[in-house]
Amino acid sequence: EQVYISAVAKTSPAALAGLKEGDILLKLNGQNVLDYTLAAIRNFLKSKPGQRVEIVFQRGKKIYKTAFILRSQI
């Protein structure tokens, strides 16, 4: 079981942090993403503008760590 990024808006904080479609999410603020439901992950990323988020993800065989600040949706 894995959580894939299905799309990244071009000017989103996620895109600016280097995330791309097809990346596999592994950790969200130090927690294994499989500990959450997909809905909980979406709600977290939409509901806390201004919060810094650290993400560990896999692209191909490499593991990466990045961070970004959530922003409110327009």
mmCIF file with all atom_site columns, N, CA and C in Angstrom:
data_model
loop_
_atom_site.group_PDB
_atom_site.id
_atom_site.type_symbol
_atom_site.label_atom_id
_atom_site.label_alt_id
_atom_site.label_comp_id
_atom_site.label_asym_id
_atom_site.label_entity_id
_atom_site.label_seq_id
_atom_site.pdbx_PDB_ins_code
_atom_site.Cartn_x
_atom_site.Cartn_y
_atom_site.Cartn_z
_atom_site.occupancy
_atom_site.B_iso_or_equiv
_atom_site.pdbx_formal_charge
_atom_site.auth_seq_id
_atom_site.auth_comp_id
_atom_site.auth_asym_id
_atom_site.auth_atom_id
_atom_site.pdbx_PDB_model_num
ATOM 1   N N  . GLU A 1 1  ? 0.847  -1.179 0.000   1.00 0.00 ? 1  GLU A N  1
ATOM 2   C CA . GLU A 1 1  ? 0.000  0.000  0.000   1.00 0.00 ? 1  GLU A CA 1
ATOM 3   C C  . GLU A 1 1  ? 0.893  1.243  0.000   1.00 0.00 ? 1  GLU A C  1
ATOM 4   N N  . GLN A 1 2  ? 0.588  2.186  -0.894  1.00 0.00 ? 2  GLN A N  1
ATOM 5   C CA . GLN A 1 2  ? 1.372  3.412  -0.997  1.00 0.00 ? 2  GLN A CA 1
ATOM 6   C C  . GLN A 1 2  ? 0.466  4.589  -1.309  1.00 0.00 ? 2  GLN A C  1
ATOM 7   N N  . VAL A 1 3  ? 0.939  5.770  -0.976  1.00 0.00 ? 3  VAL A N  1
ATOM 8   C CA . VAL A 1 3  ? 0.207  6.999  -1.274  1.00 0.00 ? 3  VAL A CA 1
ATOM 9   C C  . VAL A 1 3  ? 0.995  7.758  -2.335  1.00 0.00 ? 3  VAL A C  1
ATOM 10  N N  . TYR A 1 4  ? 0.427  7.841  -3.534  1.00 0.00 ? 4  TYR A N  1
ATOM 11  C CA . TYR A 1 4  ? 1.055  8.524  -4.660  1.00 0.00 ? 4  TYR A CA 1
ATOM 12  C C  . TYR A 1 4  ? 0.509  9.932  -4.796  1.00 0.00 ? 4  TYR A C  1
ATOM 13  N N  . ILE A 1 5  ? 1.349  10.832 -5.257  1.00 0.00 ? 5  ILE A N  1
ATOM 14  C CA . ILE A 1 5  ? 0.897  12.175 -5.598  1.00 0.00 ? 5  ILE A CA 1
ATOM 15  C C  . ILE A 1 5  ? 0.344  12.099 -7.009  1.00 0.00 ? 5  ILE A C  1
ATOM 16  N N  . SER A 1 6  ? -0.920 12.436 -7.157  1.00 0.00 ? 6  SER A N  1
ATOM 17  C CA . SER A 1 6  ? -1.564 12.307 -8.471  1.00 0.00 ? 6  SER A CA 1
ATOM 18  C C  . SER A 1 6  ? -1.436 13.568 -9.319  1.00 0.00 ? 6  SER A C  1
ATOM 19  N N  . ALA A 1 7  ? -1.264 14.723 -8.673  1.00 0.00 ? 7  ALA A N  1
ATOM 20  C CA . ALA A 1 7  ? -1.124 15.979 -9.417  1.00 0.00 ? 7  ALA A CA 1
ATOM 21  C C  . ALA A 1 7  ? -0.522 17.033 -8.503  1.00 0.00 ? 7  ALA A C  1
ATOM 22  N N  . VAL A 1 8  ? 0.219  17.966 -9.103  1.00 0.00 ? 8  VAL A N  1
ATOM 23  C CA . VAL A 1 8  ? 0.804  19.085 -8.366  1.00 0.00 ? 8  VAL A CA 1
ATOM 24  C C  . VAL A 1 8  ? 0.579  20.339 -9.195  1.00 0.00 ? 8  VAL A C  1
ATOM 25  N N  . ALA A 1 9  ? -0.124 21.307 -8.615  1.00 0.00 ? 9  ALA A N  1
ATOM 26  C CA . ALA A 1 9  ? -0.344 22.575 -9.319  1.00 0.00 ? 9  ALA A CA 1
ATOM 27  C C  . ALA A 1 9  ? 0.995  23.288 -9.502  1.00 0.00 ? 9  ALA A C  1
ATOM 28  N N  . LYS A 1 10 ? 1.189  23.902 -10.664 1.00 0.00 ? 10 LYS A N  1
ATOM 29  C CA . LYS A 1 10 ? 2.481  24.487 -11.038 1.00 0.00 ? 10 LYS A CA 1
ATOM 30  C C  . LYS A 1 10 ? 3.035  25.493 -10.041 1.00 0.00 ? 10 LYS A C  1
ATOM 31  N N  . THR A 1 11 ? 2.202  26.314 -9.453  1.00 0.00 ? 11 THR A N  1
ATOM 32  C CA . THR A 1 11 ? 2.702  27.353 -8.552  1.00 0.00 ? 11 THR A CA 1
ATOM 33  C C  . THR A 1 11 ? 2.395  27.055 -7.085  1.00 0.00 ? 11 THR A C  1
ATOM 34  N N  . SER A 1 12 ? 2.041  25.824 -6.783  1.00 0.00 ? 12 SER A N  1
ATOM 35  C CA . SER A 1 12 ? 1.707  25.451 -5.409  1.00 0.00 ? 12 SER A CA 1
ATOM 36  C C  . SER A 1 12 ? 2.964  25.346 -4.549  1.00 0.00 ? 12 SER A C  1
ATOM 37  N N  . PRO A 1 13 ? 2.802  25.440 -3.224  1.00 0.00 ? 13 PRO A N  1
ATOM 38  C CA . PRO A 1 13 ? 3.949  25.227 -2.339  1.00 0.00 ? 13 PRO A CA 1
ATOM 39  C C  . PRO A 1 13 ? 4.596  23.857 -2.556  1.00 0.00 ? 13 PRO A C  1
ATOM 40  N N  . ALA A 1 14 ? 3.799  22.843 -2.837  1.00 0.00 ? 14 ALA A N  1
ATOM 41  C CA . ALA A 1 14 ? 4.340  21.499 -3.082  1.00 0.00 ? 14 ALA A CA 1
ATOM 42  C C  . ALA A 1 14 ? 5.242  21.492 -4.312  1.00 0.00 ? 14 ALA A C  1
ATOM 43  N N  . ALA A 1 15 ? 4.809  22.152 -5.382  1.00 0.00 ? 15 ALA A N  1
ATOM 44  C CA . ALA A 1 15 ? 5.625  22.220 -6.594  1.00 0.00 ? 15 ALA A CA 1
ATOM 45  C C  . ALA A 1 15 ? 6.912  22.998 -6.328  1.00 0.00 ? 15 ALA A C  1
ATOM 46  N N  . LEU A 1 16 ? 6.803  24.096 -5.609  1.00 0.00 ? 16 LEU A N  1
ATOM 47  C CA . LEU A 1 16 ? 7.986  24.890 -5.283  1.00 0.00 ? 16 LEU A CA 1
ATOM 48  C C  . LEU A 1 16 ? 8.955  24.117 -4.386  1.00 0.00 ? 16 LEU A C  1
ATOM 49  N N  . ALA A 1 17 ? 8.429  23.161 -3.606  1.00 0.00 ? 17 ALA A N  1
ATOM 50  C CA . ALA A 1 17 ? 9.272  22.327 -2.744  1.00 0.00 ? 17 ALA A CA 1
ATOM 51  C C  . ALA A 1 17 ? 9.872  21.151 -3.506  1.00 0.00 ? 17 ALA A C  1
ATOM 52  N N  . GLY A 1 18 ? 9.460  20.967 -4.775  1.00 0.00 ? 18 GLY A N  1
ATOM 53  C CA . GLY A 1 18 ? 10.058 19.930 -5.604  1.00 0.00 ? 18 GLY A CA 1
ATOM 54  C C  . GLY A 1 18 ? 9.253  18.671 -5.789  1.00 0.00 ? 18 GLY A C  1
ATOM 55  N N  . LEU A 1 19 ? 8.043  18.617 -5.243  1.00 0.00 ? 19 LEU A N  1
ATOM 56  C CA . LEU A 1 19 ? 7.216  17.427 -5.419  1.00 0.00 ? 19 LEU A CA 1
ATOM 57  C C  . LEU A 1 19 ? 6.683  17.347 -6.846  1.00 0.00 ? 19 LEU A C  1
ATOM 58  N N  . LYS A 1 20 ? 6.549  16.121 -7.344  1.00 0.00 ? 20 LYS A N  1
ATOM 59  C CA . LYS A 1 20 ? 6.058  15.907 -8.702  1.00 0.00 ? 20 LYS A CA 1
ATOM 60  C C  . LYS A 1 20 ? 5.027  14.785 -8.728  1.00 0.00 ? 20 LYS A C  1
ATOM 61  N N  . GLU A 1 21 ? 4.211  14.817 -9.760  1.00 0.00 ? 21 GLU A N  1
ATOM 62  C CA . GLU A 1 21 ? 3.245  13.744 -9.968  1.00 0.00 ? 21 GLU A CA 1
ATOM 63  C C  . GLU A 1 21 ? 3.987  12.415 -10.006 1.00 0.00 ? 21 GLU A C  1
ATOM 64  N N  . GLY A 1 22 ? 3.443  11.423 -9.309  1.00 0.00 ? 22 GLY A N  1
ATOM 65  C CA . GLY A 1 22 ? 4.049  10.099 -9.279  1.00 0.00 ? 22 GLY A CA 1
ATOM 66  C C  . GLY A 1 22 ? 4.947  9.848  -8.080  1.00 0.00 ? 22 GLY A C  1
ATOM 67  N N  . ASP A 1 23 ? 5.338  10.921 -7.359  1.00 0.00 ? 23 ASP A N  1
ATOM 68  C CA . ASP A 1 23 ? 6.123  10.727 -6.146  1.00 0.00 ? 23 ASP A CA 1
ATOM 69  C C  . ASP A 1 23 ? 5.297  9.939  -5.136  1.00 0.00 ? 23 ASP A C  1
ATOM 70  N N  . ILE A 1 24 ? 5.959  9.184  -4.300  1.00 0.00 ? 24 ILE A N  1
ATOM 71  C CA . ILE A 1 24 ? 5.289  8.381  -3.274  1.00 0.00 ? 24 ILE A CA 1
ATOM 72  C C  . ILE A 1 24 ? 5.527  9.042  -1.922  1.00 0.00 ? 24 ILE A C  1
ATOM 73  N N  . LEU A 1 25 ? 4.448  9.418  -1.242  1.00 0.00 ? 25 LEU A N  1
ATOM 74  C CA . LEU A 1 25 ? 4.563  10.019 0.084   1.00 0.00 ? 25 LEU A CA 1
ATOM 75  C C  . LEU A 1 25 ? 4.891  8.938  1.097   1.00 0.00 ? 25 LEU A C  1
ATOM 76  N N  . LEU A 1 26 ? 5.886  9.210  1.939   1.00 0.00 ? 26 LEU A N  1
ATOM 77  C CA . LEU A 1 26 ? 6.271  8.260  2.977   1.00 0.00 ? 26 LEU A CA 1
ATOM 78  C C  . LEU A 1 26 ? 5.967  8.785  4.378   1.00 0.00 ? 26 LEU A C  1
ATOM 79  N N  . LYS A 1 27 ? 6.335  10.050 4.637   1.00 0.00 ? 27 LYS A N  1
ATOM 80  C CA . LYS A 1 27 ? 6.112  10.633 5.962   1.00 0.00 ? 27 LYS A CA 1
ATOM 81  C C  . LYS A 1 27 ? 5.605  12.060 5.836   1.00 0.00 ? 27 LYS A C  1
ATOM 82  N N  . LEU A 1 28 ? 4.762  12.430 6.768   1.00 0.00 ? 28 LEU A N  1
ATOM 83  C CA . LEU A 1 28 ? 4.189  13.767 6.855   1.00 0.00 ? 28 LEU A CA 1
ATOM 84  C C  . LEU A 1 28 ? 4.452  14.266 8.268   1.00 0.00 ? 28 LEU A C  1
ATOM 85  N N  . ASN A 1 29 ? 5.324  15.245 8.403   1.00 0.00 ? 29 ASN A N  1
ATOM 86  C CA . ASN A 1 29 ? 5.739  15.748 9.715   1.00 0.00 ? 29 ASN A CA 1
ATOM 87  C C  . ASN A 1 29 ? 6.199  14.623 10.636  1.00 0.00 ? 29 ASN A C  1
ATOM 88  N N  . GLY A 1 30 ? 6.984  13.715 10.080  1.00 0.00 ? 30 GLY A N  1
ATOM 89  C CA . GLY A 1 30 ? 7.565  12.633 10.870  1.00 0.00 ? 30 GLY A CA 1
ATOM 90  C C  . GLY A 1 30 ? 6.696  11.413 11.060  1.00 0.00 ? 30 GLY A C  1
ATOM 91  N N  . GLN A 1 31 ? 5.433  11.486 10.672  1.00 0.00 ? 31 GLN A N  1
ATOM 92  C CA . GLN A 1 31 ? 4.509  10.359 10.819  1.00 0.00 ? 31 GLN A CA 1
ATOM 93  C C  . GLN A 1 31 ? 4.385  9.595  9.503   1.00 0.00 ? 31 GLN A C  1
ATOM 94  N N  . ASN A 1 32 ? 4.365  8.296  9.581   1.00 0.00 ? 32 ASN A N  1
ATOM 95  C CA . ASN A 1 32 ? 4.153  7.458  8.408   1.00 0.00 ? 32 ASN A CA 1
ATOM 96  C C  . ASN A 1 32 ? 2.781  7.787  7.810   1.00 0.00 ? 32 ASN A C  1
ATOM 97  N N  . VAL A 1 33 ? 2.724  8.072  6.515   1.00 0.00 ? 33 VAL A N  1
ATOM 98  C CA . VAL A 1 33 ? 1.443  8.455  5.900   1.00 0.00 ? 33 VAL A CA 1
ATOM 99  C C  . VAL A 1 33 ? 0.433  7.309  5.925   1.00 0.00 ? 33 VAL A C  1
ATOM 100 N N  . LEU A 1 34 ? 0.908  6.083  6.050   1.00 0.00 ? 34 LEU A N  1
ATOM 101 C CA . LEU A 1 34 ? -0.025 4.954  6.109   1.00 0.00 ? 34 LEU A CA 1
ATOM 102 C C  . LEU A 1 34 ? -0.763 4.891  7.443   1.00 0.00 ? 34 LEU A C  1
ATOM 103 N N  . ASP A 1 35 ? -0.348 5.735  8.409   1.00 0.00 ? 35 ASP A N  1
ATOM 104 C CA . ASP A 1 35 ? -1.071 5.842  9.679   1.00 0.00 ? 35 ASP A CA 1
ATOM 105 C C  . ASP A 1 35 ? -2.329 6.690  9.527   1.00 0.00 ? 35 ASP A C  1
ATOM 106 N N  . TYR A 1 36 ? -2.487 7.366  8.382   1.00 0.00 ? 36 TYR A N  1
ATOM 107 C CA . TYR A 1 36 ? -3.614 8.266  8.118   1.00 0.00 ? 36 TYR A CA 1
ATOM 108 C C  . TYR A 1 36 ? -4.466 7.726  6.983   1.00 0.00 ? 36 TYR A C  1
ATOM 109 N N  . THR A 1 37 ? -5.715 8.140  6.955   1.00 0.00 ? 37 THR A N  1
ATOM 110 C CA . THR A 1 37 ? -6.532 7.882  5.773   1.00 0.00 ? 37 THR A CA 1
ATOM 111 C C  . THR A 1 37 ? -6.170 8.933  4.729   1.00 0.00 ? 37 THR A C  1
ATOM 112 N N  . LEU A 1 38 ? -6.486 8.660  3.485   1.00 0.00 ? 38 LEU A N  1
ATOM 113 C CA . LEU A 1 38 ? -6.232 9.623  2.423   1.00 0.00 ? 38 LEU A CA 1
ATOM 114 C C  . LEU A 1 38 ? -7.001 10.920 2.686   1.00 0.00 ? 38 LEU A C  1
ATOM 115 N N  . ALA A 1 39 ? -8.222 10.790 3.172   1.00 0.00 ? 39 ALA A N  1
ATOM 116 C CA . ALA A 1 39 ? -9.030 11.977 3.491   1.00 0.00 ? 39 ALA A CA 1
ATOM 117 C C  . ALA A 1 39 ? -8.369 12.804 4.592   1.00 0.00 ? 39 ALA A C  1
ATOM 118 N N  . ALA A 1 40 ? -7.793 12.163 5.582   1.00 0.00 ? 40 ALA A N  1
ATOM 119 C CA . ALA A 1 40 ? -7.127 12.879 6.672   1.00 0.00 ? 40 ALA A CA 1
ATOM 120 C C  . ALA A 1 40 ? -5.901 13.632 6.152   1.00 0.00 ? 40 ALA A C  1
ATOM 121 N N  . ILE A 1 41 ? -5.164 13.031 5.230   1.00 0.00 ? 41 ILE A N  1
ATOM 122 C CA . ILE A 1 41 ? -4.000 13.701 4.639   1.00 0.00 ? 41 ILE A CA 1
ATOM 123 C C  . ILE A 1 41 ? -4.446 14.933 3.869   1.00 0.00 ? 41 ILE A C  1
ATOM 124 N N  . ARG A 1 42 ? -5.477 14.778 3.052   1.00 0.00 ? 42 ARG A N  1
ATOM 125 C CA . ARG A 1 42 ? -5.998 15.920 2.277   1.00 0.00 ? 42 ARG A CA 1
ATOM 126 C C  . ARG A 1 42 ? -6.472 17.029 3.200   1.00 0.00 ? 42 ARG A C  1
ATOM 127 N N  . ASN A 1 43 ? -7.237 16.671 4.230   1.00 0.00 ? 43 ASN A N  1
ATOM 128 C CA . ASN A 1 43 ? -7.753 17.675 5.164   1.00 0.00 ? 43 ASN A CA 1
ATOM 129 C C  . ASN A 1 43 ? -6.619 18.407 5.870   1.00 0.00 ? 43 ASN A C  1
ATOM 130 N N  . PHE A 1 44 ? -5.600 17.670 6.276   1.00 0.00 ? 44 PHE A N  1
ATOM 131 C CA . PHE A 1 44 ? -4.457 18.288 6.939   1.00 0.00 ? 44 PHE A CA 1
ATOM 132 C C  . PHE A 1 44 ? -3.788 19.308 6.027   1.00 0.00 ? 44 PHE A C  1
ATOM 133 N N  . LEU A 1 45 ? -3.578 18.943 4.775   1.00 0.00 ? 45 LEU A N  1
ATOM 134 C CA . LEU A 1 45 ? -2.882 19.826 3.842   1.00 0.00 ? 45 LEU A CA 1
ATOM 135 C C  . LEU A 1 45 ? -3.723 21.025 3.414   1.00 0.00 ? 45 LEU A C  1
ATOM 136 N N  . LYS A 1 46 ? -5.029 20.963 3.630   1.00 0.00 ? 46 LYS A N  1
ATOM 137 C CA . LYS A 1 46 ? -5.905 22.066 3.253   1.00 0.00 ? 46 LYS A CA 1
ATOM 138 C C  . LYS A 1 46 ? -6.285 22.961 4.428   1.00 0.00 ? 46 LYS A C  1
ATOM 139 N N  . SER A 1 47 ? -6.131 22.476 5.651   1.00 0.00 ? 47 SER A N  1
ATOM 140 C CA . SER A 1 47 ? -6.764 23.165 6.770   1.00 0.00 ? 47 SER A CA 1
ATOM 141 C C  . SER A 1 47 ? -5.839 23.971 7.673   1.00 0.00 ? 47 SER A C  1
ATOM 142 N N  . LYS A 1 48 ? -4.546 24.012 7.391   1.00 0.00 ? 48 LYS A N  1
ATOM 143 C CA . LYS A 1 48 ? -3.630 24.674 8.315   1.00 0.00 ? 48 LYS A CA 1
ATOM 144 C C  . LYS A 1 48 ? -2.723 25.683 7.617   1.00 0.00 ? 48 LYS A C  1
ATOM 145 N N  . PRO A 1 49 ? -3.280 26.719 6.986   1.00 0.00 ? 49 PRO A N  1
ATOM 146 C CA . PRO A 1 49 ? -2.444 27.711 6.322   1.00 0.00 ? 49 PRO A CA 1
ATOM 147 C C  . PRO A 1 49 ? -1.415 28.312 7.275   1.00 0.00 ? 49 PRO A C  1
ATOM 148 N N  . GLY A 1 50 ? -0.208 28.505 6.758   1.00 0.00 ? 50 GLY A N  1
ATOM 149 C CA . GLY A 1 50 ? 0.862  29.084 7.552   1.00 0.00 ? 50 GLY A CA 1
ATOM 150 C C  . GLY A 1 50 ? 1.715  28.053 8.274   1.00 0.00 ? 50 GLY A C  1
ATOM 151 N N  . GLN A 1 51 ? 1.251  26.804 8.321   1.00 0.00 ? 51 GLN A N  1
ATOM 152 C CA . GLN A 1 51 ? 2.013  25.770 9.003   1.00 0.00 ? 51 GLN A CA 1
ATOM 153 C C  . GLN A 1 51 ? 3.110  25.208 8.100   1.00 0.00 ? 51 GLN A C  1
ATOM 154 N N  . ARG A 1 52 ? 4.279  24.976 8.683   1.00 0.00 ? 52 ARG A N  1
ATOM 155 C CA . ARG A 1 52 ? 5.385  24.345 7.967   1.00 0.00 ? 52 ARG A CA 1
ATOM 156 C C  . ARG A 1 52 ? 5.151  22.840 7.967   1.00 0.00 ? 52 ARG A C  1
ATOM 157 N N  . VAL A 1 53 ? 5.312  22.234 6.812   1.00 0.00 ? 53 VAL A N  1
ATOM 158 C CA . VAL A 1 53 ? 5.102  20.794 6.662   1.00 0.00 ? 53 VAL A CA 1
ATOM 159 C C  . VAL A 1 53 ? 6.384  20.168 6.126   1.00 0.00 ? 53 VAL A C  1
ATOM 160 N N  . GLU A 1 54 ? 6.827  19.112 6.782   1.00 0.00 ? 54 GLU A N  1
ATOM 161 C CA . GLU A 1 54 ? 7.958  18.338 6.284   1.00 0.00 ? 54 GLU A CA 1
ATOM 162 C C  . GLU A 1 54 ? 7.426  17.063 5.656   1.00 0.00 ? 54 GLU A C  1
ATOM 163 N N  . ILE A 1 55 ? 7.915  16.761 4.477   1.00 0.00 ? 55 ILE A N  1
ATOM 164 C CA . ILE A 1 55 ? 7.476  15.571 3.762   1.00 0.00 ? 55 ILE A CA 1
ATOM 165 C C  . ILE A 1 55 ? 8.692  14.757 3.356   1.00 0.00 ? 55 ILE A C  1
ATOM 166 N N  . VAL A 1 56 ? 8.610  13.461 3.583   1.00 0.00 ? 56 VAL A N  1
ATOM 167 C CA . VAL A 1 56 ? 9.601  12.525 3.066   1.00 0.00 ? 56 VAL A CA 1
ATOM 168 C C  . VAL A 1 56 ? 8.898  11.767 1.957   1.00 0.00 ? 56 VAL A C  1
ATOM 169 N N  . PHE A 1 57 ? 9.548  11.711 0.789   1.00 0.00 ? 57 PHE A N  1
ATOM 170 C CA . PHE A 1 57 ? 8.918  11.052 -0.346  1.00 0.00 ? 57 PHE A CA 1
ATOM 171 C C  . PHE A 1 57 ? 9.946  10.265 -1.139  1.00 0.00 ? 57 PHE A C  1
ATOM 172 N N  . GLN A 1 58 ? 9.428  9.376  -1.962  1.00 0.00 ? 58 GLN A N  1
ATOM 173 C CA . GLN A 1 58 ? 10.283 8.547  -2.806  1.00 0.00 ? 58 GLN A CA 1
ATOM 174 C C  . GLN A 1 58 ? 10.007 8.875  -4.264  1.00 0.00 ? 58 GLN A C  1
ATOM 175 N N  . ARG A 1 59 ? 11.094 9.004  -5.022  1.00 0.00 ? 59 ARG A N  1
ATOM 176 C CA . ARG A 1 59 ? 10.991 9.188  -6.470  1.00 0.00 ? 59 ARG A CA 1
ATOM 177 C C  . ARG A 1 59 ? 11.966 8.186  -7.087  1.00 0.00 ? 59 ARG A C  1
ATOM 178 N N  . GLY A 1 60 ? 11.396 7.219  -7.786  1.00 0.00 ? 60 GLY A N  1
ATOM 179 C CA . GLY A 1 60 ? 12.238 6.135  -8.283  1.00 0.00 ? 60 GLY A CA 1
ATOM 180 C C  . GLY A 1 60 ? 12.754 5.344  -7.092  1.00 0.00 ? 60 GLY A C  1
ATOM 181 N N  . LYS A 1 61 ? 14.073 5.185  -7.011  1.00 0.00 ? 61 LYS A N  1
ATOM 182 C CA . LYS A 1 61 ? 14.660 4.447  -5.894  1.00 0.00 ? 61 LYS A CA 1
ATOM 183 C C  . LYS A 1 61 ? 15.247 5.365  -4.824  1.00 0.00 ? 61 LYS A C  1
ATOM 184 N N  . LYS A 1 62 ? 15.148 6.684  -5.038  1.00 0.00 ? 62 LYS A N  1
ATOM 185 C CA . LYS A 1 62 ? 15.726 7.641  -4.096  1.00 0.00 ? 62 LYS A CA 1
ATOM 186 C C  . LYS A 1 62 ? 14.675 8.171  -3.127  1.00 0.00 ? 62 LYS A C  1
ATOM 187 N N  . ILE A 1 63 ? 15.121 8.455  -1.906  1.00 0.00 ? 63 ILE A N  1
ATOM 188 C CA . ILE A 1 63 ? 14.279 9.040  -0.869  1.00 0.00 ? 63 ILE A CA 1
ATOM 189 C C  . ILE A 1 63 ? 14.702 10.502 -0.693  1.00 0.00 ? 63 ILE A C  1
ATOM 190 N N  . TYR A 1 64 ? 13.723 11.397 -0.620  1.00 0.00 ? 64 TYR A N  1
ATOM 191 C CA . TYR A 1 64 ? 13.964 12.826 -0.475  1.00 0.00 ? 64 TYR A CA 1
ATOM 192 C C  . TYR A 1 64 ? 13.190 13.372 0.718   1.00 0.00 ? 64 TYR A C  1
ATOM 193 N N  . LYS A 1 65 ? 13.686 14.464 1.256   1.00 0.00 ? 65 LYS A N  1
ATOM 194 C CA . LYS A 1 65 ? 12.985 15.179 2.320   1.00 0.00 ? 65 LYS A CA 1
ATOM 195 C C  . LYS A 1 65 ? 12.891 16.638 1.903   1.00 0.00 ? 65 LYS A C  1
ATOM 196 N N  . THR A 1 66 ? 11.709 17.216 2.056   1.00 0.00 ? 66 THR A N  1
ATOM 197 C CA . THR A 1 66 ? 11.507 18.614 1.705   1.00 0.00 ? 66 THR A CA 1
ATOM 198 C C  . THR A 1 66 ? 10.523 19.223 2.703   1.00 0.00 ? 66 THR A C  1
ATOM 199 N N  . ALA A 1 67 ? 10.400 20.514 2.663   1.00 0.00 ? 67 ALA A N  1
ATOM 200 C CA . ALA A 1 67 ? 9.462  21.210 3.543   1.00 0.00 ? 67 ALA A CA 1
ATOM 201 C C  . ALA A 1 67 ? 8.891  22.403 2.811   1.00 0.00 ? 67 ALA A C  1
ATOM 202 N N  . PHE A 1 68 ? 7.686  22.788 3.214   1.00 0.00 ? 68 PHE A N  1
ATOM 203 C CA . PHE A 1 68 ? 7.049  23.984 2.659   1.00 0.00 ? 68 PHE A CA 1
ATOM 204 C C  . PHE A 1 68 ? 6.017  24.507 3.639   1.00 0.00 ? 68 PHE A C  1
ATOM 205 N N  . ILE A 1 69 ? 5.571  25.726 3.389   1.00 0.00 ? 69 ILE A N  1
ATOM 206 C CA . ILE A 1 69 ? 4.547  26.370 4.223   1.00 0.00 ? 69 ILE A CA 1
ATOM 207 C C  . ILE A 1 69 ? 3.211  26.253 3.510   1.00 0.00 ? 69 ILE A C  1
ATOM 208 N N  . LEU A 1 70 ? 2.216  25.741 4.229   1.00 0.00 ? 70 LEU A N  1
ATOM 209 C CA . LEU A 1 70 ? 0.874  25.648 3.642   1.00 0.00 ? 70 LEU A CA 1
ATOM 210 C C  . LEU A 1 70 ? 0.307  27.041 3.459   1.00 0.00 ? 70 LEU A C  1
ATOM 211 N N  . ARG A 1 71 ? -0.463 27.210 2.408   1.00 0.00 ? 71 ARG A N  1
ATOM 212 C CA . ARG A 1 71 ? -1.130 28.499 2.192   1.00 0.00 ? 71 ARG A CA 1
ATOM 213 C C  . ARG A 1 71 ? -2.630 28.251 2.028   1.00 0.00 ? 71 ARG A C  1
ATOM 214 N N  . SER A 1 72 ? -3.382 29.291 2.274   1.00 0.00 ? 72 SER A N  1
ATOM 215 C CA . SER A 1 72 ? -4.832 29.154 2.168   1.00 0.00 ? 72 SER A CA 1
ATOM 216 C C  . SER A 1 72 ? -5.225 29.074 0.706   1.00 0.00 ? 72 SER A C  1
ATOM 217 N N  . GLN A 1 73 ? -6.304 28.358 0.462   1.00 0.00 ? 73 GLN A N  1
ATOM 218 C CA . GLN A 1 73 ? -6.805 28.236 -0.902  1.00 0.00 ? 73 GLN A CA 1
ATOM 219 C C  . GLN A 1 73 ? -7.676 29.423 -1.241  1.00 0.00 ? 73 GLN A C  1
ATOM 220 N N  . ILE A 1 74 ? -7.636 29.799 -2.492  1.00 0.00 ? 74 ILE A N  1
ATOM 221 C CA . ILE A 1 74 ? -8.448 30.940 -2.956  1.00 0.00 ? 74 ILE A CA 1
ATOM 222 C C  . ILE A 1 74 ? -9.755 30.414 -3.487  1.00 0.00 ? 74 ILE A C  1
#
